[in-house]
Short mmCIF file of N, CA and C in Angstrom, two decimals:
data_model
loop_
_atom_site.label_atom_id
_atom_site.label_comp_id
_atom_site.label_asym_id
_atom_site.label_seq_id
_atom_site.Cartn_x
_atom_site.Cartn_y
_atom_site.Cartn_z
N MET V 1 8.44 52.74 -7.97
CA MET V 1 7.06 51.76 -8.70
C MET V 1 7.37 51.14 -9.44
N VAL V 2 8.43 51.01 -10.46
CA VAL V 2 8.28 49.60 -11.01
C VAL V 2 9.19 48.66 -10.19
N VAL V 3 10.13 49.20 -9.44
CA VAL V 3 10.76 48.44 -8.72
C VAL V 3 9.97 47.71 -7.65
N ALA V 4 8.73 48.48 -7.14
CA ALA V 4 8.04 47.49 -5.97
C ALA V 4 6.85 46.61 -6.82
N ILE V 5 6.71 46.93 -8.33
CA ILE V 5 5.96 45.93 -8.94
C ILE V 5 7.01 44.77 -9.18
N GLY V 6 8.33 44.90 -9.84
CA GLY V 6 8.85 43.94 -9.89
C GLY V 6 9.19 42.96 -8.66
N THR V 7 9.44 43.66 -7.53
CA THR V 7 9.43 42.74 -6.41
C THR V 7 8.21 42.34 -6.32
N ALA V 8 7.27 42.81 -6.43
CA ALA V 8 5.92 42.06 -5.88
C ALA V 8 5.71 40.70 -7.07
N LEU V 9 6.16 40.71 -7.94
CA LEU V 9 6.12 39.87 -8.99
C LEU V 9 7.04 38.58 -8.79
N TRP V 10 8.48 39.01 -8.62
CA TRP V 10 9.34 38.03 -8.03
C TRP V 10 9.27 37.52 -6.58
N SER V 11 8.47 38.01 -5.90
CA SER V 11 8.02 37.24 -4.50
C SER V 11 6.88 36.34 -5.02
N GLY V 12 5.79 36.81 -5.75
CA GLY V 12 4.34 35.98 -6.12
C GLY V 12 5.11 34.87 -6.90
N TRP V 13 6.14 34.89 -7.83
CA TRP V 13 6.45 33.46 -8.48
C TRP V 13 7.08 32.63 -7.64
N TYR V 14 8.24 33.25 -6.60
CA TYR V 14 9.10 32.46 -5.36
C TYR V 14 8.32 31.71 -4.55
N ALA V 15 7.02 32.46 -4.15
CA ALA V 15 6.10 31.66 -3.26
C ALA V 15 5.34 30.66 -4.37
N GLN V 16 4.98 31.05 -5.30
CA GLN V 16 4.55 29.71 -6.23
C GLN V 16 5.25 28.71 -6.33
N ARG V 17 6.73 29.01 -6.83
CA ARG V 17 7.45 27.94 -6.98
C ARG V 17 7.68 27.11 -5.96
N THR V 18 7.96 27.86 -4.47
CA THR V 18 8.13 26.88 -3.22
C THR V 18 6.93 25.92 -3.02
N ALA V 19 6.02 26.70 -3.00
CA ALA V 19 4.62 26.01 -2.85
C ALA V 19 4.47 24.57 -3.95
N SER V 20 4.53 24.95 -5.13
CA SER V 20 4.37 23.42 -5.86
C SER V 20 5.64 22.47 -5.67
N ARG V 21 7.07 23.24 -5.32
CA ARG V 21 7.73 22.21 -4.81
C ARG V 21 7.62 21.41 -3.69
N ARG V 22 7.09 21.90 -2.57
CA ARG V 22 6.50 21.26 -1.36
C ARG V 22 5.31 20.36 -1.66
N GLU V 23 4.61 20.60 -2.42
CA GLU V 23 3.15 19.96 -3.09
C GLU V 23 3.80 18.59 -3.57
N LEU V 24 4.98 18.80 -4.26
CA LEU V 24 5.80 17.72 -5.26
C LEU V 24 6.20 17.00 -4.38
N LEU V 25 7.02 17.35 -3.05
CA LEU V 25 7.77 16.67 -2.54
C LEU V 25 7.03 15.84 -1.48
N ASN V 26 5.63 16.28 -1.11
CA ASN V 26 4.72 15.60 -0.11
C ASN V 26 3.72 14.35 -0.93
N TRP V 27 3.85 14.84 -2.50
CA TRP V 27 3.06 13.88 -2.74
C TRP V 27 4.12 12.37 -2.98
N ARG V 28 5.45 12.74 -3.33
CA ARG V 28 6.32 11.57 -3.36
C ARG V 28 6.43 11.11 -2.21
N ARG V 29 6.68 11.87 -1.02
CA ARG V 29 6.51 10.80 0.42
C ARG V 29 5.39 9.85 0.45
N SER V 30 4.36 10.52 -0.20
CA SER V 30 3.01 9.91 0.05
C SER V 30 3.20 8.42 -0.58
N GLU V 31 3.40 8.69 -1.87
CA GLU V 31 3.28 7.45 -2.91
C GLU V 31 4.27 6.46 -2.32
N LEU V 32 5.73 6.69 -1.79
CA LEU V 32 6.56 6.13 -1.14
C LEU V 32 6.31 5.53 -0.14
N LEU V 33 5.70 5.90 0.72
CA LEU V 33 4.80 5.42 1.65
C LEU V 33 3.96 4.04 1.42
N LYS V 34 2.89 4.74 0.44
CA LYS V 34 2.06 3.94 -0.04
C LYS V 34 2.50 2.67 -0.74
N ALA V 35 3.55 2.90 -1.55
CA ALA V 35 3.84 1.81 -2.08
C ALA V 35 5.10 0.77 -1.33
N THR V 36 5.73 1.38 -0.33
CA THR V 36 6.77 0.79 0.35
C THR V 36 5.64 -0.24 1.43
N SER V 37 4.69 0.31 1.87
CA SER V 37 3.41 -0.45 2.91
C SER V 37 3.18 -1.87 1.95
N GLU V 38 2.76 -1.27 1.00
CA GLU V 38 1.64 -2.35 0.07
C GLU V 38 3.29 -3.35 -0.14
N LEU V 39 4.48 -3.30 -0.58
CA LEU V 39 5.26 -4.20 -0.82
C LEU V 39 5.57 -5.16 0.52
N ALA V 40 5.41 -4.39 1.84
CA ALA V 40 6.03 -4.86 3.05
C ALA V 40 4.92 -5.98 3.70
N GLN V 41 3.60 -5.41 3.11
CA GLN V 41 2.79 -6.05 3.38
C GLN V 41 2.42 -7.44 2.57
N LEU V 42 2.69 -7.60 1.08
CA LEU V 42 2.88 -8.75 0.16
C LEU V 42 3.50 -9.31 0.65
N SER V 43 4.67 -9.00 1.00
CA SER V 43 5.53 -9.91 1.58
C SER V 43 5.34 -10.45 2.62
N LEU V 44 4.97 -9.99 3.68
CA LEU V 44 4.72 -10.42 5.23
C LEU V 44 3.69 -11.55 4.94
N HIS V 45 2.17 -11.15 4.08
CA HIS V 45 1.12 -11.90 3.92
C HIS V 45 1.59 -13.34 3.31
N ARG V 46 2.81 -13.01 2.49
CA ARG V 46 2.89 -14.24 1.63
C ARG V 46 3.86 -15.32 2.04
N GLN V 47 4.48 -14.88 3.10
CA GLN V 47 5.34 -15.69 4.20
C GLN V 47 4.17 -16.30 5.51
N ALA V 48 3.43 -15.39 5.88
CA ALA V 48 2.78 -16.13 6.74
C ALA V 48 1.45 -17.16 6.14
N VAL V 49 1.04 -16.91 4.78
CA VAL V 49 0.26 -17.79 4.41
C VAL V 49 0.91 -19.49 3.82
N LEU V 50 2.40 -19.15 4.08
CA LEU V 50 2.95 -20.34 3.65
C LEU V 50 3.24 -20.95 4.67
N GLU V 51 3.57 -20.00 6.15
CA GLU V 51 3.90 -20.77 7.49
C GLU V 51 2.72 -21.29 7.94
N ALA V 52 1.47 -20.73 7.63
CA ALA V 52 0.26 -21.12 8.30
C ALA V 52 -0.06 -22.51 7.50
N ALA V 53 0.32 -22.81 6.02
CA ALA V 53 0.37 -24.12 5.37
C ALA V 53 1.40 -25.04 5.66
N LEU V 54 2.29 -24.88 6.27
CA LEU V 54 2.93 -25.50 6.65
C LEU V 54 2.86 -26.03 8.09
N ASP V 55 2.20 -25.29 8.88
CA ASP V 55 1.98 -25.37 10.27
C ASP V 55 0.60 -26.64 10.04
N GLY V 56 -0.38 -26.33 9.03
CA GLY V 56 -1.35 -27.65 9.10
C GLY V 56 -0.79 -29.04 8.37
N MET V 57 0.21 -28.95 7.57
CA MET V 57 0.58 -30.23 6.89
C MET V 57 1.70 -30.69 7.52
N ILE V 58 2.34 -30.46 8.78
CA ILE V 58 3.16 -30.98 9.68
C ILE V 58 2.45 -31.89 10.40
N PRO V 59 2.62 -33.16 10.80
CA PRO V 59 2.20 -34.01 11.87
C PRO V 59 2.69 -33.63 12.94
N PRO V 60 1.34 -33.77 14.12
CA PRO V 60 0.47 -33.95 13.85
C PRO V 60 -0.61 -32.89 13.50
N GLY V 61 0.13 -31.85 13.05
CA GLY V 61 -0.70 -30.61 12.47
C GLY V 61 -1.15 -29.41 13.60
N ILE V 62 -0.25 -28.47 13.88
CA ILE V 62 -0.17 -27.43 14.69
C ILE V 62 -1.37 -26.67 14.51
N GLY V 63 -1.52 -26.54 13.50
CA GLY V 63 -3.19 -25.77 13.10
C GLY V 63 -3.83 -26.32 12.34
N PRO V 64 -5.30 -25.81 11.98
CA PRO V 64 -5.94 -26.18 10.79
C PRO V 64 -5.18 -26.29 9.31
N PRO V 65 -5.50 -27.36 8.33
CA PRO V 65 -5.21 -27.33 7.16
C PRO V 65 -5.63 -25.82 6.45
N VAL V 66 -4.42 -25.50 5.79
CA VAL V 66 -4.66 -24.43 5.22
C VAL V 66 -4.12 -24.51 3.81
N ASP V 67 -4.70 -24.44 2.54
CA ASP V 67 -4.17 -24.38 1.29
C ASP V 67 -3.67 -23.05 0.87
N PRO V 68 -2.23 -22.97 0.62
CA PRO V 68 -1.61 -21.46 0.57
C PRO V 68 -2.21 -21.09 -0.80
N PHE V 69 -2.65 -21.85 -1.63
CA PHE V 69 -3.09 -21.49 -3.01
C PHE V 69 -4.61 -21.14 -3.27
N ASN V 70 -5.06 -21.15 -2.15
CA ASN V 70 -6.90 -20.59 -2.13
C ASN V 70 -6.82 -19.67 -1.42
N THR V 71 -7.08 -18.34 -2.30
CA THR V 71 -7.18 -17.13 -2.03
C THR V 71 -8.49 -16.73 -1.26
N ALA V 72 -9.46 -17.52 -1.07
CA ALA V 72 -10.54 -17.07 -0.73
C ALA V 72 -10.11 -17.43 0.96
N ALA V 73 -9.40 -18.47 1.02
CA ALA V 73 -9.17 -19.27 2.49
C ALA V 73 -8.08 -18.14 2.90
N THR V 74 -6.94 -17.71 2.43
CA THR V 74 -5.76 -16.81 2.97
C THR V 74 -6.17 -15.12 2.95
N GLY V 75 -7.15 -15.26 2.25
CA GLY V 75 -7.74 -13.67 2.25
C GLY V 75 -6.75 -12.70 1.67
N GLY V 76 -5.98 -13.19 0.47
CA GLY V 76 -5.32 -12.30 -0.49
C GLY V 76 -4.77 -13.16 -1.35
N PRO V 77 -3.60 -12.35 -2.14
CA PRO V 77 -3.09 -13.19 -3.24
C PRO V 77 -2.58 -14.63 -2.91
N HIS V 78 -2.32 -15.40 -3.97
CA HIS V 78 -2.16 -16.42 -4.43
C HIS V 78 -0.12 -16.26 -4.19
N PRO V 79 0.19 -16.63 -3.58
CA PRO V 79 1.88 -17.10 -3.71
C PRO V 79 2.53 -16.13 -4.38
N ARG V 80 2.27 -17.02 -5.54
CA ARG V 80 3.03 -16.54 -6.92
C ARG V 80 2.49 -15.46 -7.73
N HIS V 81 1.20 -14.92 -6.79
CA HIS V 81 0.69 -13.61 -7.34
C HIS V 81 1.59 -12.28 -6.79
N SER V 82 1.53 -12.68 -5.42
CA SER V 82 2.08 -11.81 -4.57
C SER V 82 3.30 -11.64 -4.97
N VAL V 83 4.41 -12.48 -5.61
CA VAL V 83 5.44 -12.12 -5.89
C VAL V 83 5.47 -10.80 -7.26
N ASP V 84 4.45 -11.48 -7.90
CA ASP V 84 4.36 -10.62 -9.23
C ASP V 84 4.03 -9.14 -9.09
N GLN V 85 3.05 -8.95 -7.75
CA GLN V 85 2.57 -7.65 -7.35
C GLN V 85 3.57 -7.13 -7.04
N MET V 86 4.79 -7.78 -5.90
CA MET V 86 5.95 -7.13 -5.52
C MET V 86 6.84 -6.52 -6.76
N LEU V 87 6.91 -7.18 -7.72
CA LEU V 87 7.81 -6.60 -8.81
C LEU V 87 7.32 -5.33 -9.42
N VAL V 88 5.68 -5.61 -9.36
CA VAL V 88 4.96 -4.56 -10.06
C VAL V 88 5.29 -2.75 -9.20
N ILE V 89 5.32 -3.03 -7.81
CA ILE V 89 5.36 -2.28 -7.04
C ILE V 89 7.06 -1.80 -6.80
N VAL V 90 8.02 -2.35 -7.02
CA VAL V 90 9.01 -2.27 -6.90
C VAL V 90 9.37 -1.13 -8.55
N GLU V 91 8.60 -1.27 -9.49
CA GLU V 91 8.48 -0.55 -10.53
C GLU V 91 8.42 0.73 -9.94
N ARG V 92 7.17 0.71 -9.79
CA ARG V 92 6.44 2.23 -9.26
C ARG V 92 7.73 2.81 -8.30
N ILE V 93 7.87 2.02 -7.24
CA ILE V 93 9.39 2.48 -6.42
C ILE V 93 10.37 3.30 -7.23
N GLU V 94 10.81 2.70 -8.06
CA GLU V 94 11.62 2.94 -9.06
C GLU V 94 11.93 4.04 -9.60
N LEU V 95 10.06 4.46 -10.16
CA LEU V 95 10.25 6.02 -10.71
C LEU V 95 10.34 7.14 -9.74
N LEU V 96 10.03 6.64 -8.66
CA LEU V 96 10.16 7.79 -7.31
C LEU V 96 11.56 7.49 -6.80
N ASP V 97 12.50 6.76 -6.47
CA ASP V 97 13.49 6.60 -5.86
C ASP V 97 14.20 5.43 -6.21
N SER V 98 15.67 5.68 -6.58
CA SER V 98 16.00 4.45 -7.07
C SER V 98 16.91 3.62 -6.37
N THR V 99 17.36 4.49 -4.78
CA THR V 99 17.95 3.91 -3.88
C THR V 99 17.06 2.81 -3.24
N LEU V 100 15.90 3.40 -2.68
CA LEU V 100 14.88 2.70 -2.20
C LEU V 100 14.22 1.76 -2.67
N ALA V 101 14.41 1.54 -4.34
CA ALA V 101 13.64 0.22 -5.15
C ALA V 101 14.55 -0.65 -5.43
N GLU V 102 16.15 -0.53 -5.05
CA GLU V 102 17.49 -1.76 -4.87
C GLU V 102 16.92 -2.47 -3.80
N VAL V 103 16.68 -1.89 -2.66
CA VAL V 103 16.36 -2.47 -1.53
C VAL V 103 15.14 -3.39 -2.00
N ALA V 104 14.30 -2.61 -2.35
CA ALA V 104 12.73 -3.56 -2.55
C ALA V 104 12.89 -4.54 -3.55
N ARG V 105 13.51 -4.25 -4.64
CA ARG V 105 13.65 -5.19 -5.52
C ARG V 105 14.62 -6.62 -4.81
N ARG V 106 15.30 -6.04 -3.70
CA ARG V 106 16.10 -7.67 -3.26
C ARG V 106 15.19 -8.17 -2.39
N LEU V 107 14.00 -7.73 -1.89
CA LEU V 107 13.05 -8.18 -1.11
C LEU V 107 12.36 -8.72 -2.19
N ALA V 108 11.96 -8.53 -2.95
CA ALA V 108 10.77 -9.00 -4.13
C ALA V 108 11.44 -10.52 -4.69
N GLU V 109 12.91 -10.25 -4.77
CA GLU V 109 13.96 -11.04 -5.82
C GLU V 109 14.18 -12.05 -4.59
N ALA V 110 14.24 -11.89 -3.01
CA ALA V 110 14.05 -13.18 -2.01
C ALA V 110 12.76 -13.89 -2.48
N HIS V 111 12.13 -13.55 -2.39
CA HIS V 111 10.37 -14.11 -2.65
C HIS V 111 10.74 -14.56 -3.90
N ARG V 112 11.13 -14.17 -4.87
CA ARG V 112 10.76 -14.88 -6.54
C ARG V 112 11.90 -15.92 -6.46
N GLN V 113 13.08 -15.74 -5.72
CA GLN V 113 13.98 -16.77 -6.00
C GLN V 113 13.52 -18.37 -4.83
N ALA V 114 13.07 -17.87 -4.01
CA ALA V 114 12.44 -19.07 -2.91
C ALA V 114 11.40 -20.11 -3.73
N MET V 115 10.28 -19.29 -4.45
CA MET V 115 9.64 -19.58 -5.52
C MET V 115 10.12 -20.87 -6.84
N ILE V 116 11.23 -20.11 -7.38
CA ILE V 116 11.55 -20.66 -8.26
C ILE V 116 12.13 -22.05 -7.62
N ASN V 117 13.35 -21.64 -7.01
CA ASN V 117 14.14 -22.81 -6.22
C ASN V 117 13.32 -24.18 -5.70
N ALA V 118 12.16 -23.73 -5.17
CA ALA V 118 11.20 -24.90 -4.64
C ALA V 118 10.18 -25.44 -6.03
N ASP V 119 10.02 -24.53 -6.92
CA ASP V 119 9.74 -25.27 -8.18
C ASP V 119 10.75 -26.03 -8.91
N VAL V 120 11.97 -26.19 -8.97
CA VAL V 120 12.88 -26.73 -9.47
C VAL V 120 13.02 -27.89 -8.66
N GLU V 121 13.28 -27.96 -7.22
CA GLU V 121 13.65 -28.87 -6.54
C GLU V 121 12.30 -29.86 -6.05
N TYR V 122 10.90 -29.51 -6.02
CA TYR V 122 10.02 -30.04 -5.31
C TYR V 122 8.81 -30.33 -6.42
N ALA V 123 8.81 -29.56 -7.60
CA ALA V 123 7.50 -29.27 -7.97
C ALA V 123 7.07 -30.73 -8.57
N ASP V 124 7.79 -31.69 -9.39
CA ASP V 124 7.44 -32.94 -9.72
C ASP V 124 7.39 -33.85 -8.77
N SER V 125 7.94 -33.79 -7.48
CA SER V 125 8.15 -34.73 -6.60
C SER V 125 6.99 -35.19 -5.92
N GLY V 126 5.80 -34.44 -5.83
CA GLY V 126 4.52 -34.86 -5.33
C GLY V 126 4.55 -34.43 -3.75
N ASN V 127 5.76 -34.20 -3.38
CA ASN V 127 5.73 -33.74 -1.54
C ASN V 127 5.43 -32.30 -1.45
N ALA V 128 4.23 -32.06 -1.13
CA ALA V 128 3.88 -30.78 -1.19
C ALA V 128 4.09 -30.06 0.41
N LEU V 129 4.67 -30.90 0.98
CA LEU V 129 5.66 -30.15 2.59
C LEU V 129 6.90 -29.68 2.03
N SER V 130 7.64 -30.64 1.42
CA SER V 130 8.66 -30.26 1.20
C SER V 130 8.60 -28.65 0.05
N HIS V 131 7.54 -28.63 -0.99
CA HIS V 131 7.50 -27.75 -1.71
C HIS V 131 7.32 -26.71 -1.16
N CYS V 132 6.01 -26.53 -0.39
CA CYS V 132 5.77 -25.35 0.28
C CYS V 132 6.99 -24.88 1.36
N ASP V 133 7.50 -25.83 1.81
CA ASP V 133 8.94 -25.61 2.66
C ASP V 133 9.59 -24.46 2.20
N ALA V 134 10.09 -24.81 0.88
CA ALA V 134 10.92 -24.69 0.41
C ALA V 134 10.81 -22.90 -0.74
N MET V 135 9.18 -22.57 -0.40
CA MET V 135 8.62 -21.34 -1.09
C MET V 135 9.24 -20.24 0.09
N VAL V 136 9.73 -20.77 1.31
CA VAL V 136 9.27 -20.06 2.53
C VAL V 136 10.82 -19.15 2.35
N VAL V 137 10.78 -17.99 2.40
CA VAL V 137 11.94 -17.40 2.54
C VAL V 137 12.68 -17.61 4.32
N ASP V 138 13.74 -17.92 4.11
CA ASP V 138 14.48 -17.33 5.76
C ASP V 138 13.91 -16.70 6.64
N ARG V 139 13.54 -16.63 7.70
CA ARG V 139 13.07 -15.66 8.27
C ARG V 139 13.88 -14.63 8.95
N ASP V 140 15.16 -14.96 9.24
CA ASP V 140 16.10 -14.04 9.33
C ASP V 140 16.47 -13.19 8.20
N ASP V 141 16.77 -13.68 6.74
CA ASP V 141 17.18 -12.69 5.89
C ASP V 141 16.10 -12.17 5.55
N LEU V 142 14.71 -12.58 5.89
CA LEU V 142 13.15 -11.77 5.38
C LEU V 142 13.28 -10.34 6.21
N LYS V 143 13.71 -10.62 7.92
CA LYS V 143 13.62 -9.76 8.91
C LYS V 143 14.64 -8.67 8.46
N SER V 144 15.56 -9.16 8.40
CA SER V 144 16.83 -8.09 7.48
C SER V 144 16.77 -7.50 6.45
N LEU V 145 15.94 -7.91 5.35
CA LEU V 145 15.57 -7.28 4.19
C LEU V 145 14.45 -5.97 4.94
N HIS V 146 13.46 -6.72 5.87
CA HIS V 146 12.41 -5.46 5.98
C HIS V 146 13.05 -4.39 6.52
N THR V 147 14.08 -4.87 7.65
CA THR V 147 14.74 -3.65 8.33
C THR V 147 15.25 -2.63 7.43
N GLU V 148 15.80 -3.00 6.61
CA GLU V 148 16.92 -2.44 5.43
C GLU V 148 16.03 -1.69 4.68
N LEU V 149 14.62 -2.36 4.28
CA LEU V 149 13.56 -1.29 3.50
C LEU V 149 13.07 -0.35 4.34
N THR V 150 12.95 -0.26 5.57
CA THR V 150 12.55 0.42 6.70
C THR V 150 13.44 1.70 6.28
N GLN V 151 15.07 1.20 6.83
CA GLN V 151 15.51 2.49 6.93
C GLN V 151 16.06 3.13 5.59
N SER V 152 16.23 2.54 4.30
CA SER V 152 15.96 3.13 2.72
C SER V 152 14.89 3.74 2.75
N PHE V 153 13.71 3.55 3.29
CA PHE V 153 12.55 4.68 3.08
C PHE V 153 12.67 5.79 4.03
N ARG V 154 13.06 5.60 5.08
CA ARG V 154 13.02 6.59 5.76
C ARG V 154 14.30 7.76 5.20
N ARG V 155 15.25 7.08 4.76
CA ARG V 155 16.63 7.89 3.89
C ARG V 155 15.75 8.77 2.99
N ALA V 156 14.87 7.94 2.07
CA ALA V 156 14.04 8.51 1.02
C ALA V 156 13.36 9.74 1.15
N VAL V 157 12.96 9.50 2.30
CA VAL V 157 11.66 10.57 2.66
C VAL V 157 12.44 11.53 3.88
N ALA V 158 14.24 11.92 3.91
CA ALA V 158 14.62 12.55 4.98
C ALA V 158 14.27 12.53 6.15
N LEU V 159 13.61 11.21 6.71
CA LEU V 159 13.52 11.12 7.90
C LEU V 159 14.78 10.61 8.94
N GLU V 160 15.65 9.92 7.97
CA GLU V 160 16.46 9.32 8.59
C GLU V 160 17.91 10.10 7.92
N ARG V 161 18.97 10.24 8.32
CA ARG V 161 20.23 10.75 7.42
C ARG V 161 21.07 9.81 7.44
#
């Protein structure tokens, strides 16, 4: 009788522990997916806004003029604020997975460094085209960073080994 009660208590404790662990893992995966998706979306949006602005600046103007700093026209955050938001998201990812955060940090840093370089070289020149062009992250580098982010995310949530 005592053995049966002990076994039942142990089984209940073990089932509860397993369920709690599973819930925690599912929550972690969900939060990593949310944060990683937000980071990728901000990165791609920032790049697209700057490229659209460039298309409107280059004579004869491939597209309509777009002010990359007019958030109402671009439907998203100011390119500078995008970088700030990316860095906040990286910190959220860091709380959940440090390896994924390293890759996320490199992506955010590429955008931040492009912005800093553009400001250092062109902010006072009055050349809006060169300034905007310098703020754009190299397409191949960006594609590589996004691929690396995806692979690192999959490893973090055990979709890929």
